Amino acid sequence: MTAALIIEQLLNGLQLGVMLFLIAAGLTLIFGVMGFINLAHGSLYMIGAFACAAIAAATGSFWIGLAASLVAAAAAGALMEVAIVRRLYERDHLDQVLATFALILILSEGTRWLFGSFPLYLDIPPLLQGAVPLPGGGQYQLYRLAIIGVGILVAIGLYLLISRTRLGMRIRAGETDREMIAALGVDIRTLYTVVFALGAALAGLAGAMVGALQSVQVGMGEPALILAFVVIVIGGIGSIKGALVGAILVGVVDTMGRFLLPKLVALALPASQATMVGAALASMLIYVVMALILAFRPRGLFAGQG
């Protein structure tokens, strides 16, 4: 085990973390402003990936596909909010869960009908192909570094949007007292649609960028959604700062756990068993971390801090 290999795994964890942040930020924003549990958020991640793959294949340009992923996911999110979600704001959370679970099935089968059951593949754009040297003699994929950079820029942009703009002021007010801002003349329906579309666009962006690292296929959003919920529980529901910290924590813990635990278990068990046992322990690690954090901070690390 070399220093370069450890640095590479840490960067992989950071890359996973910023991807989870893009998904979790929209999810926590929607819940914080609207009090709405959206299980279909992972489907918006899938829509972004499929839109990017399809448009990139048709035009030969990854960048046009990336722009299409933002537009497609935002449009799907806005349509979902206007047609279905806004009728559920005053309903019980169980009704929201059941309705959005139905949307998962509808969107998955609709995507399968449009694109078929076989996965699509995205090529990394030529500009971001290649690798950069790491300390200790290793190399790291340039595209993964670009993903980390995009995640950091989005985090900064969200912070400025929430804290420095009129829209951000309305979003923060909507989290605190939606009835009051409606009474002051703010079109609350339009605000909700904008927030929902923004969260959907972030999920679509994540799906498009991850699509160049793995296959784009029906159902790819559900595993990401589960991790995103872990992130917002750890970070604190409604907190963008918490989503960022929680996402990086989950990404690094999950990646390093899958890398190190099988090696540690191999010190006590035969190699044939160590891989299986280590992988099983690694898959549980983030949930153990979540339980420990909630034992001391029941509302998450940054609940209510924006």
CSV table of C-alpha atoms in Angstrom, one decimal:
chain,number,residue,atom,x,y,z
A,1,MET,CA,0.0,0.0,0.0
A,2,THR,CA,1.7,3.2,-1.2
A,3,ALA,CA,1.1,6.9,-0.5
A,4,ALA,CA,0.0,7.4,-4.1
A,5,LEU,CA,-2.6,4.7,-3.8
A,6,ILE,CA,-4.0,6.2,-0.6
A,7,ILE,CA,-4.2,9.7,-2.1
A,8,GLU,CA,-5.9,8.2,-5.2
A,9,GLN,CA,-8.6,6.6,-3.0
A,10,LEU,CA,-9.1,9.8,-1.0
A,11,LEU,CA,-9.6,11.7,-4.2
A,12,ASN,CA,-12.1,9.0,-5.3
A,13,GLY,CA,-13.9,9.5,-2.1
A,14,LEU,CA,-14.0,13.3,-2.6
A,15,GLN,CA,-15.3,12.8,-6.1
A,16,LEU,CA,-18.1,10.6,-4.9
A,17,GLY,CA,-18.8,13.1,-2.2
A,18,VAL,CA,-19.2,16.1,-4.5
A,19,MET,CA,-21.5,14.0,-6.7
A,20,LEU,CA,-23.6,13.1,-3.7
A,21,PHE,CA,-23.7,16.8,-2.8
A,22,LEU,CA,-25.2,17.7,-6.1
A,23,ILE,CA,-28.0,15.2,-5.5
A,24,ALA,CA,-28.5,15.9,-1.8
A,25,ALA,CA,-28.4,19.7,-2.1
A,26,GLY,CA,-31.5,19.7,-4.3
A,27,LEU,CA,-33.2,17.1,-2.1
A,28,THR,CA,-32.6,19.0,1.1
A,29,LEU,CA,-33.5,22.3,-0.5
A,30,ILE,CA,-36.9,20.9,-1.6
A,31,PHE,CA,-37.6,19.4,1.8
A,32,GLY,CA,-36.4,22.5,3.6
A,33,VAL,CA,-38.5,24.9,1.6
A,34,MET,CA,-41.6,22.8,0.9
A,35,GLY,CA,-41.5,20.1,3.5
A,36,PHE,CA,-41.9,17.6,0.7
A,37,ILE,CA,-40.3,14.1,0.6
A,38,ASN,CA,-39.4,13.4,-3.0
A,39,LEU,CA,-38.4,9.8,-3.6
A,40,ALA,CA,-38.4,10.5,-7.4
A,41,HIS,CA,-35.3,12.7,-7.0
A,42,GLY,CA,-33.1,9.8,-8.1
A,43,SER,CA,-35.2,9.5,-11.3
A,44,LEU,CA,-34.2,13.1,-12.2
A,45,TYR,CA,-30.6,12.1,-11.8
A,46,MET,CA,-31.3,9.3,-14.3
A,47,ILE,CA,-33.1,11.7,-16.7
A,48,GLY,CA,-30.0,14.0,-16.7
A,49,ALA,CA,-27.7,11.0,-17.5
A,50,PHE,CA,-29.9,9.7,-20.3
A,51,ALA,CA,-30.4,13.2,-21.8
A,52,CYS,CA,-26.7,13.8,-21.8
A,53,ALA,CA,-25.9,10.4,-23.4
A,54,ALA,CA,-28.6,10.7,-26.1
A,55,ILE,CA,-27.8,14.3,-27.1
A,56,ALA,CA,-24.0,13.6,-27.0
A,57,ALA,CA,-24.5,10.6,-29.3
A,58,ALA,CA,-26.6,12.6,-31.7
A,59,THR,CA,-24.4,15.7,-31.8
A,60,GLY,CA,-21.0,14.3,-31.1
A,61,SER,CA,-20.5,16.9,-28.3
A,62,PHE,CA,-20.3,16.0,-24.6
A,63,TRP,CA,-20.8,19.7,-23.7
A,64,ILE,CA,-24.0,20.0,-25.6
A,65,GLY,CA,-25.2,16.8,-23.9
A,66,LEU,CA,-24.2,18.3,-20.5
A,67,ALA,CA,-26.3,21.4,-21.2
A,68,ALA,CA,-29.2,19.2,-22.4
A,69,SER,CA,-29.0,17.3,-19.1
A,70,LEU,CA,-29.6,20.5,-17.1
A,71,VAL,CA,-32.5,21.5,-19.3
A,72,ALA,CA,-34.1,18.1,-19.4
A,73,ALA,CA,-33.9,17.5,-15.6
A,74,ALA,CA,-35.0,21.0,-14.8
A,75,ALA,CA,-38.0,20.8,-17.2
A,76,ALA,CA,-38.9,17.3,-15.9
A,77,GLY,CA,-38.7,18.6,-12.3
A,78,ALA,CA,-40.8,21.7,-13.1
A,79,LEU,CA,-43.4,19.6,-14.9
A,80,MET,CA,-43.5,17.1,-12.0
A,81,GLU,CA,-44.0,19.9,-9.5
A,82,VAL,CA,-46.8,21.6,-11.5
A,83,ALA,CA,-48.7,18.5,-12.5
A,84,ILE,CA,-48.4,16.3,-9.4
A,85,VAL,CA,-46.3,17.6,-6.5
A,86,ARG,CA,-48.1,20.8,-5.7
A,87,ARG,CA,-51.3,18.9,-5.0
A,88,LEU,CA,-49.4,17.0,-2.2
A,89,TYR,CA,-47.9,19.8,-0.1
A,90,GLU,CA,-50.7,19.8,2.4
A,91,ARG,CA,-51.0,16.0,2.5
A,92,ASP,CA,-49.3,13.6,4.9
A,93,HIS,CA,-45.7,12.6,4.3
A,94,LEU,CA,-46.9,9.0,3.7
A,95,ASP,CA,-49.0,10.3,0.7
A,96,GLN,CA,-45.9,12.1,-0.6
A,97,VAL,CA,-43.8,8.9,-0.3
A,98,LEU,CA,-46.4,6.8,-2.1
A,99,ALA,CA,-47.0,9.3,-4.9
A,100,THR,CA,-43.3,9.8,-5.6
A,101,PHE,CA,-42.6,6.1,-5.4
A,102,ALA,CA,-45.2,5.7,-8.1
A,103,LEU,CA,-43.3,8.4,-10.1
A,104,ILE,CA,-40.1,6.3,-9.8
A,105,LEU,CA,-41.9,3.4,-11.5
A,106,ILE,CA,-43.5,5.6,-14.2
A,107,LEU,CA,-40.3,7.4,-15.1
A,108,SER,CA,-38.2,4.2,-15.1
A,109,GLU,CA,-40.6,2.4,-17.4
A,110,GLY,CA,-41.0,5.5,-19.6
A,111,THR,CA,-37.2,5.8,-19.9
A,112,ARG,CA,-37.0,2.0,-20.7
A,113,TRP,CA,-39.7,2.6,-23.4
A,114,LEU,CA,-37.8,5.5,-25.0
A,115,PHE,CA,-34.2,4.2,-24.8
A,116,GLY,CA,-34.6,0.4,-24.4
A,117,SER,CA,-33.2,-1.9,-21.7
A,118,PHE,CA,-29.6,-1.8,-22.8
A,119,PRO,CA,-27.3,0.7,-21.1
A,120,LEU,CA,-25.9,3.8,-23.0
A,121,TYR,CA,-22.3,4.9,-22.7
A,122,LEU,CA,-20.8,8.4,-22.6
A,123,ASP,CA,-17.2,9.2,-23.7
A,124,ILE,CA,-15.1,11.5,-21.6
A,125,PRO,CA,-14.6,14.7,-23.7
A,126,PRO,CA,-11.1,15.0,-25.3
A,127,LEU,CA,-10.3,18.1,-23.2
A,128,LEU,CA,-10.6,16.2,-20.0
A,129,GLN,CA,-8.9,12.9,-21.1
A,130,GLY,CA,-5.6,11.9,-19.6
A,131,ALA,CA,-4.2,12.0,-16.1
A,132,VAL,CA,-2.2,14.2,-13.7
A,133,PRO,CA,0.7,13.1,-11.6
A,134,LEU,CA,0.2,12.4,-7.8
A,135,PRO,CA,2.7,12.7,-5.0
A,136,GLY,CA,4.4,9.3,-4.7
A,137,GLY,CA,4.5,8.5,-8.4
A,138,GLY,CA,0.9,7.7,-9.1
A,139,GLN,CA,-1.5,9.3,-11.6
A,140,TYR,CA,-5.1,10.5,-11.3
A,141,GLN,CA,-7.7,10.8,-14.0
A,142,LEU,CA,-8.2,14.4,-15.1
A,143,TYR,CA,-11.9,14.0,-15.6
A,144,ARG,CA,-12.4,13.0,-12.0
A,145,LEU,CA,-10.5,16.1,-10.8
A,146,ALA,CA,-12.8,18.2,-13.1
A,147,ILE,CA,-15.9,16.6,-11.4
A,148,ILE,CA,-14.4,17.6,-8.0
A,149,GLY,CA,-13.9,21.2,-9.3
A,150,VAL,CA,-17.4,21.4,-10.7
A,151,GLY,CA,-18.8,20.2,-7.3
A,152,ILE,CA,-16.8,22.9,-5.4
A,153,LEU,CA,-18.0,25.6,-7.9
A,154,VAL,CA,-21.6,24.6,-7.5
A,155,ALA,CA,-21.3,24.6,-3.7
A,156,ILE,CA,-19.9,28.2,-3.9
A,157,GLY,CA,-22.6,29.2,-6.3
A,158,LEU,CA,-25.4,27.8,-4.1
A,159,TYR,CA,-24.0,29.6,-1.1
A,160,LEU,CA,-24.0,32.9,-3.0
A,161,LEU,CA,-27.5,32.2,-4.4
A,162,ILE,CA,-29.0,31.4,-1.0
A,163,SER,CA,-27.2,34.1,1.0
A,164,ARG,CA,-26.7,37.0,-1.5
A,165,THR,CA,-29.7,37.1,-3.9
A,166,ARG,CA,-33.3,38.1,-3.8
A,167,LEU,CA,-34.3,34.6,-4.8
A,168,GLY,CA,-32.2,33.2,-2.0
A,169,MET,CA,-33.8,35.5,0.5
A,170,ARG,CA,-37.2,34.2,-0.6
A,171,ILE,CA,-36.0,30.6,-0.3
A,172,ARG,CA,-34.8,31.3,3.2
A,173,ALA,CA,-38.0,33.0,4.1
A,174,GLY,CA,-40.0,30.1,2.6
A,175,GLU,CA,-38.2,27.7,4.9
A,176,THR,CA,-39.0,29.8,7.9
A,177,ASP,CA,-42.6,31.0,7.3
A,178,ARG,CA,-44.2,30.2,3.9
A,179,GLU,CA,-47.6,31.7,4.9
A,180,MET,CA,-46.0,35.1,5.8
A,181,ILE,CA,-44.1,35.5,2.5
A,182,ALA,CA,-47.3,34.5,0.6
A,183,ALA,CA,-49.1,37.2,2.5
A,184,LEU,CA,-46.4,39.7,1.6
A,185,GLY,CA,-47.1,39.2,-2.1
A,186,VAL,CA,-44.6,36.6,-3.1
A,187,ASP,CA,-46.0,34.1,-5.7
A,188,ILE,CA,-45.3,31.0,-3.6
A,189,ARG,CA,-46.3,28.6,-6.4
A,190,THR,CA,-43.7,30.1,-8.7
A,191,LEU,CA,-41.1,30.0,-6.0
A,192,TYR,CA,-41.8,26.3,-5.3
A,193,THR,CA,-41.6,25.5,-9.0
A,194,VAL,CA,-38.2,27.3,-9.3
A,195,VAL,CA,-36.8,25.6,-6.3
A,196,PHE,CA,-38.0,22.2,-7.5
A,197,ALA,CA,-36.5,22.8,-11.0
A,198,LEU,CA,-33.2,24.0,-9.4
A,199,GLY,CA,-32.9,20.8,-7.3
A,200,ALA,CA,-33.8,18.7,-10.4
A,201,ALA,CA,-31.1,20.5,-12.5
A,202,LEU,CA,-28.4,19.7,-9.9
A,203,ALA,CA,-29.4,16.1,-9.9
A,204,GLY,CA,-29.4,16.0,-13.7
A,205,LEU,CA,-25.9,17.5,-13.7
A,206,ALA,CA,-24.7,14.8,-11.4
A,207,GLY,CA,-26.2,12.1,-13.5
A,208,ALA,CA,-24.6,13.5,-16.7
A,209,MET,CA,-21.1,13.7,-15.2
A,210,VAL,CA,-21.2,10.3,-13.6
A,211,GLY,CA,-22.5,8.9,-16.9
A,212,ALA,CA,-19.1,9.2,-18.4
A,213,LEU,CA,-17.6,7.0,-15.6
A,214,GLN,CA,-20.2,4.3,-15.6
A,215,SER,CA,-23.0,3.0,-17.8
A,216,VAL,CA,-26.2,5.0,-18.1
A,217,GLN,CA,-29.1,2.7,-17.4
A,218,VAL,CA,-32.6,2.5,-16.1
A,219,GLY,CA,-32.7,2.3,-12.3
A,220,MET,CA,-29.3,4.1,-11.8
A,221,GLY,CA,-30.9,6.8,-9.6
A,222,GLU,CA,-32.1,4.6,-6.7
A,223,PRO,CA,-28.7,3.7,-5.2
A,224,ALA,CA,-27.7,7.3,-5.5
A,225,LEU,CA,-30.9,8.4,-3.8
A,226,ILE,CA,-30.3,6.1,-0.8
A,227,LEU,CA,-26.9,7.6,-0.3
A,228,ALA,CA,-28.3,11.1,-0.7
A,229,PHE,CA,-30.8,10.5,2.1
A,230,VAL,CA,-27.9,9.3,4.3
A,231,VAL,CA,-26.1,12.6,3.4
A,232,ILE,CA,-29.0,14.9,4.4
A,233,VAL,CA,-29.7,13.0,7.6
A,234,ILE,CA,-26.0,13.3,8.6
A,235,GLY,CA,-25.7,16.9,7.5
A,236,GLY,CA,-29.1,18.1,8.8
A,237,ILE,CA,-32.3,18.4,6.8
A,238,GLY,CA,-32.6,21.8,5.1
A,239,SER,CA,-28.9,22.7,5.4
A,240,ILE,CA,-26.8,23.2,2.2
A,241,LYS,CA,-23.7,23.4,4.4
A,242,GLY,CA,-24.7,20.1,6.0
A,243,ALA,CA,-25.3,18.5,2.6
A,244,LEU,CA,-21.7,19.4,1.6
A,245,VAL,CA,-20.0,18.2,4.8
A,246,GLY,CA,-22.2,15.1,4.9
A,247,ALA,CA,-21.6,14.3,1.3
A,248,ILE,CA,-17.8,14.5,1.6
A,249,LEU,CA,-17.9,12.5,4.8
A,250,VAL,CA,-20.0,9.8,3.2
A,251,GLY,CA,-18.0,9.7,0.1
A,252,VAL,CA,-14.6,9.4,1.8
A,253,VAL,CA,-15.8,7.0,4.5
A,254,ASP,CA,-17.5,4.7,1.9
A,255,THR,CA,-14.5,4.7,-0.5
A,256,MET,CA,-11.8,4.3,2.1
A,257,GLY,CA,-13.9,1.6,3.9
A,258,ARG,CA,-14.2,-0.4,0.7
A,259,PHE,CA,-10.4,0.0,0.1
A,260,LEU,CA,-9.1,-0.6,3.6
A,261,LEU,CA,-11.5,-3.0,5.4
A,262,PRO,CA,-10.8,-6.0,3.3
A,263,LYS,CA,-7.1,-5.5,3.9
A,264,LEU,CA,-7.6,-5.2,7.6
A,265,VAL,CA,-9.8,-8.2,7.8
A,266,ALA,CA,-7.2,-10.2,5.9
A,267,LEU,CA,-4.9,-9.8,8.9
A,268,ALA,CA,-7.2,-12.1,10.9
A,269,LEU,CA,-9.0,-14.2,8.3
A,270,PRO,CA,-8.0,-16.3,5.3
A,271,ALA,CA,-7.9,-14.3,2.0
A,272,SER,CA,-10.9,-16.2,0.6
A,273,GLN,CA,-13.1,-15.0,3.5
A,274,ALA,CA,-11.5,-11.6,4.0
A,275,THR,CA,-12.7,-10.2,0.8
A,276,MET,CA,-16.3,-11.2,1.4
A,277,VAL,CA,-16.4,-10.1,5.1
A,278,GLY,CA,-14.5,-6.9,4.4
A,279,ALA,CA,-16.9,-5.9,1.6
A,280,ALA,CA,-19.9,-6.7,3.9
A,281,LEU,CA,-18.5,-4.5,6.7
A,282,ALA,CA,-17.6,-1.7,4.2
A,283,SER,CA,-21.2,-1.6,2.9
A,284,MET,CA,-22.5,-1.1,6.5
A,285,LEU,CA,-19.8,1.5,7.5
A,286,ILE,CA,-21.6,4.7,6.4
A,287,TYR,CA,-24.8,3.6,8.3
A,288,VAL,CA,-22.7,3.0,11.4
A,289,VAL,CA,-21.3,6.5,11.0
A,290,MET,CA,-24.8,7.9,10.6
A,291,ALA,CA,-26.0,6.1,13.7
A,292,LEU,CA,-23.1,7.4,15.7
A,293,ILE,CA,-23.6,11.0,14.6
A,294,LEU,CA,-27.3,10.9,15.3
A,295,ALA,CA,-26.6,9.5,18.8
A,296,PHE,CA,-24.9,12.8,19.6
A,297,ARG,CA,-26.6,15.2,17.1
A,298,PRO,CA,-30.1,13.8,16.6
A,299,ARG,CA,-31.0,16.6,14.0
A,300,GLY,CA,-27.7,16.2,12.1
A,301,LEU,CA,-24.5,18.2,12.1
A,302,PHE,CA,-25.8,21.5,10.8
A,303,ALA,CA,-29.6,21.4,11.2
A,304,GLY,CA,-31.2,24.7,10.5
A,305,GLN,CA,-28.0,26.5,9.6
A,306,GLY,CA,-28.8,27.0,5.9
